[in-house]
Short mmCIF file of N, CA and C in Angstrom, two decimals:
data_model
loop_
_atom_site.label_atom_id
_atom_site.label_comp_id
_atom_site.label_asym_id
_atom_site.label_seq_id
_atom_site.Cartn_x
_atom_site.Cartn_y
_atom_site.Cartn_z
N MET A 1 12.16 15.78 -34.02
CA MET A 1 13.04 15.92 -35.66
C MET A 1 12.25 17.12 -36.48
N ALA A 2 12.49 17.84 -36.97
CA ALA A 2 12.04 18.95 -37.45
C ALA A 2 11.53 19.26 -38.81
N LEU A 3 9.89 19.58 -39.08
CA LEU A 3 9.92 19.14 -41.03
C LEU A 3 10.88 20.73 -41.62
N THR A 4 11.42 21.26 -41.07
CA THR A 4 11.77 22.66 -41.83
C THR A 4 13.28 23.30 -41.27
N GLU A 5 13.47 23.56 -42.05
CA GLU A 5 14.80 24.50 -41.15
C GLU A 5 14.18 25.35 -40.17
N PRO A 6 14.77 25.28 -38.70
CA PRO A 6 14.54 26.79 -37.84
C PRO A 6 14.67 28.23 -38.97
N ARG A 7 13.77 28.88 -38.50
CA ARG A 7 13.46 30.51 -38.76
C ARG A 7 13.31 31.81 -38.02
N PRO A 8 14.14 32.96 -37.54
CA PRO A 8 13.96 33.91 -36.96
C PRO A 8 12.61 34.29 -37.09
N ILE A 9 11.81 35.01 -36.15
CA ILE A 9 10.87 35.43 -36.48
C ILE A 9 10.46 37.04 -35.38
N ALA A 10 10.05 38.19 -36.22
CA ALA A 10 10.40 38.83 -35.34
C ALA A 10 8.94 39.56 -34.66
N LEU A 11 9.40 39.29 -33.44
CA LEU A 11 7.69 39.71 -32.70
C LEU A 11 7.79 41.68 -32.53
N ASP A 12 6.81 41.82 -31.67
CA ASP A 12 6.73 43.33 -31.50
C ASP A 12 6.30 43.17 -29.69
N PRO A 13 7.04 44.56 -30.00
CA PRO A 13 7.98 44.89 -28.10
C PRO A 13 6.47 44.71 -27.57
N PRO A 14 6.73 44.13 -26.54
CA PRO A 14 5.48 43.46 -25.22
C PRO A 14 5.03 45.21 -24.67
N PRO A 15 3.76 45.23 -24.36
CA PRO A 15 2.95 46.78 -24.13
C PRO A 15 4.03 46.36 -22.24
N TRP A 16 3.84 48.04 -22.68
CA TRP A 16 4.54 48.64 -21.69
C TRP A 16 4.88 48.07 -19.90
N ARG A 17 3.82 47.99 -19.55
CA ARG A 17 3.89 47.34 -18.28
C ARG A 17 4.98 45.85 -18.12
N LEU A 18 3.90 44.65 -19.55
CA LEU A 18 5.25 43.86 -19.28
C LEU A 18 6.85 44.29 -18.84
N ALA A 19 6.50 44.78 -19.65
CA ALA A 19 8.36 44.89 -19.75
C ALA A 19 8.82 45.59 -18.94
N LEU A 20 7.96 46.78 -18.08
CA LEU A 20 8.53 47.31 -16.60
C LEU A 20 8.91 46.27 -15.97
N GLU A 21 7.67 45.28 -15.99
CA GLU A 21 7.84 44.21 -14.83
C GLU A 21 8.78 43.28 -15.10
N MET A 22 8.67 43.16 -16.32
CA MET A 22 10.27 42.39 -16.75
C MET A 22 11.60 42.70 -16.34
N LYS A 23 11.26 44.41 -16.26
CA LYS A 23 13.25 45.31 -16.19
C LYS A 23 13.42 44.94 -14.32
N VAL A 24 11.92 44.83 -13.70
CA VAL A 24 12.18 44.39 -12.38
C VAL A 24 12.43 43.18 -11.54
N ASN A 25 11.87 42.60 -12.81
CA ASN A 25 12.38 40.97 -11.93
C ASN A 25 13.53 40.48 -12.62
N MET A 26 14.02 41.18 -13.49
CA MET A 26 15.43 41.05 -14.14
C MET A 26 16.63 41.69 -12.85
N VAL A 27 16.05 42.86 -12.18
CA VAL A 27 16.72 42.99 -11.12
C VAL A 27 16.89 42.84 -10.21
N ARG A 28 15.48 42.06 -9.64
CA ARG A 28 16.07 41.41 -8.23
C ARG A 28 16.33 40.01 -8.60
N TRP A 29 16.00 39.40 -9.96
CA TRP A 29 17.01 38.11 -10.22
C TRP A 29 18.96 38.63 -9.88
N ASP A 30 18.81 39.69 -10.88
CA ASP A 30 20.49 39.67 -10.02
C ASP A 30 20.75 39.97 -9.09
N LEU A 31 19.60 40.92 -8.11
CA LEU A 31 20.01 41.00 -6.72
C LEU A 31 20.44 39.96 -5.63
N ALA A 32 19.54 39.03 -6.11
CA ALA A 32 18.84 37.63 -5.20
C ALA A 32 20.02 36.71 -6.02
N GLY A 33 21.23 37.03 -7.47
CA GLY A 33 21.76 35.97 -7.38
C GLY A 33 23.32 36.65 -6.54
N ARG A 34 23.54 38.21 -6.23
CA ARG A 34 24.72 38.20 -5.53
C ARG A 34 24.60 38.26 -4.16
N ILE A 35 23.33 38.01 -3.66
CA ILE A 35 23.09 37.31 -2.61
C ILE A 35 23.66 36.93 -2.10
N ALA A 36 23.26 35.71 -2.78
CA ALA A 36 23.37 34.15 -2.83
C ALA A 36 24.80 33.39 -3.01
N ALA A 37 25.45 34.24 -4.10
CA ALA A 37 26.88 34.38 -3.54
C ALA A 37 27.42 35.01 -2.70
N LYS A 38 26.89 35.94 -1.82
CA LYS A 38 28.13 36.44 -0.86
C LYS A 38 27.89 35.82 0.53
N MET A 39 26.95 34.77 1.04
CA MET A 39 26.16 34.40 1.80
C MET A 39 26.39 32.56 1.78
N GLY A 40 26.74 32.01 2.68
CA GLY A 40 27.06 31.02 2.94
C GLY A 40 26.00 30.31 2.67
N PRO A 41 25.90 28.77 2.46
CA PRO A 41 25.70 27.63 0.88
C PRO A 41 24.47 27.35 2.44
N SER A 42 24.18 27.61 3.26
CA SER A 42 22.60 27.71 4.21
C SER A 42 22.05 28.98 4.25
N ALA A 43 22.65 30.13 4.25
CA ALA A 43 21.61 31.11 4.49
C ALA A 43 21.62 31.77 3.14
N ALA A 44 21.91 31.53 2.06
CA ALA A 44 21.88 31.89 0.90
C ALA A 44 20.57 32.08 0.32
N GLY A 45 19.73 30.95 -0.15
CA GLY A 45 18.15 30.72 -0.28
C GLY A 45 17.50 31.04 0.86
N LEU A 46 17.97 31.46 1.25
CA LEU A 46 16.48 31.86 2.84
C LEU A 46 16.74 33.75 2.45
N GLY A 47 18.28 34.34 3.08
CA GLY A 47 18.38 35.27 2.25
C GLY A 47 17.75 36.50 1.26
N ALA A 48 18.65 35.06 -0.09
CA ALA A 48 18.11 36.26 -1.30
C ALA A 48 16.58 35.55 -1.12
N ALA A 49 15.23 34.95 -1.21
CA ALA A 49 14.22 35.07 -0.97
C ALA A 49 13.71 35.90 0.01
N MET A 50 14.18 36.41 1.43
CA MET A 50 13.46 37.30 2.64
C MET A 50 14.13 38.26 1.87
N THR A 51 15.18 38.77 1.28
CA THR A 51 15.39 40.58 0.63
C THR A 51 14.08 40.47 -0.55
N THR A 52 14.24 39.40 -1.88
CA THR A 52 14.05 39.33 -3.21
C THR A 52 12.71 39.11 -3.61
N GLY A 53 12.13 37.70 -3.02
CA GLY A 53 10.80 37.16 -3.60
C GLY A 53 10.98 36.01 -3.76
N GLN A 54 12.32 36.16 -4.51
CA GLN A 54 12.73 35.13 -5.29
C GLN A 54 13.16 33.47 -5.12
N GLU A 55 12.15 32.76 -4.53
CA GLU A 55 12.57 31.43 -4.20
C GLU A 55 13.68 30.21 -4.30
N ALA A 56 13.97 30.75 -5.72
CA ALA A 56 14.60 29.59 -6.42
C ALA A 56 16.25 28.95 -6.01
N PHE A 57 16.66 30.14 -4.76
CA PHE A 57 18.04 29.96 -4.30
C PHE A 57 17.97 28.54 -3.19
N ILE A 58 16.56 28.58 -2.70
CA ILE A 58 16.32 27.55 -1.35
C ILE A 58 16.40 26.11 -1.49
N ASP A 59 17.06 25.27 -0.95
CA ASP A 59 17.68 24.14 -1.16
C ASP A 59 16.02 23.95 -0.90
N PRO A 60 15.74 21.97 -1.03
CA PRO A 60 14.24 22.16 -0.42
C PRO A 60 14.60 21.16 1.28
N ALA A 61 15.40 21.22 1.66
CA ALA A 61 15.32 20.78 2.89
C ALA A 61 14.60 22.43 3.78
N THR A 62 15.73 23.01 3.05
CA THR A 62 15.03 24.38 3.64
C THR A 62 13.92 24.74 3.64
N GLU A 63 12.90 24.72 2.64
CA GLU A 63 11.51 25.09 2.53
C GLU A 63 10.84 23.81 3.32
N ASP A 64 10.77 22.72 3.12
CA ASP A 64 10.55 21.02 4.34
C ASP A 64 10.21 22.32 5.30
N ALA A 65 11.77 22.55 6.15
CA ALA A 65 11.58 22.86 7.19
C ALA A 65 10.49 24.27 7.68
N LEU A 66 10.58 25.35 6.43
CA LEU A 66 9.64 26.52 6.46
C LEU A 66 7.71 26.06 6.98
N ARG A 67 8.51 24.85 5.84
CA ARG A 67 6.52 24.40 5.91
C ARG A 67 5.82 23.30 7.47
N ASP A 68 7.14 22.34 7.85
CA ASP A 68 6.35 22.65 8.66
C ASP A 68 6.13 23.31 10.41
N ALA A 69 7.14 23.51 10.05
CA ALA A 69 7.79 25.17 10.76
C ALA A 69 6.18 26.20 11.26
N GLY A 70 5.04 26.80 9.53
CA GLY A 70 4.36 27.27 9.89
C GLY A 70 5.46 28.59 9.15
N LEU A 71 6.48 28.68 8.53
CA LEU A 71 6.83 29.96 8.58
C LEU A 71 7.17 30.20 6.56
N ALA A 72 6.59 28.90 6.20
CA ALA A 72 6.61 29.54 4.33
C ALA A 72 5.92 30.38 4.45
N HIS A 73 5.04 31.14 4.68
CA HIS A 73 4.34 31.92 4.11
C HIS A 73 5.14 33.42 3.85
N ILE A 74 6.23 33.74 5.16
CA ILE A 74 6.77 34.56 5.53
C ILE A 74 8.04 34.59 3.92
N ILE A 75 8.53 33.46 3.33
CA ILE A 75 9.21 33.83 2.21
C ILE A 75 8.14 34.53 1.43
N SER A 76 7.00 34.02 1.17
CA SER A 76 5.77 34.52 -0.13
C SER A 76 5.44 35.45 0.07
N ILE A 77 5.86 36.21 1.77
CA ILE A 77 5.62 37.70 1.47
C ILE A 77 6.23 38.42 2.17
N SER A 78 8.24 38.15 1.78
CA SER A 78 8.58 39.21 2.74
C SER A 78 9.42 39.80 1.15
N GLY A 79 9.92 39.30 0.45
CA GLY A 79 10.50 39.74 -1.20
C GLY A 79 9.31 40.44 -1.81
N LEU A 80 7.92 40.59 -1.35
CA LEU A 80 7.39 41.37 -1.61
C LEU A 80 6.18 42.19 -1.69
N HIS A 81 6.77 43.38 -0.73
CA HIS A 81 5.72 44.04 -0.10
C HIS A 81 7.48 44.25 0.88
#
């Protein structure tokens, strides 16, 4: 329970580097979503992660299988380079 009514606050714009990083991440997230929507459910997460580095679409079973096979590091570096 809040003690007072919520009220909006005004924030300064983020520094230019943070703003740029936020825009790049937004584009990467959008691309990952479009890739995941086009691929079948079994490949969507891996395809999105390999292309964009966004790992949110990988299901836990696939992530566990990649880790067990020693291949989880490929996802971590693939979309970032």
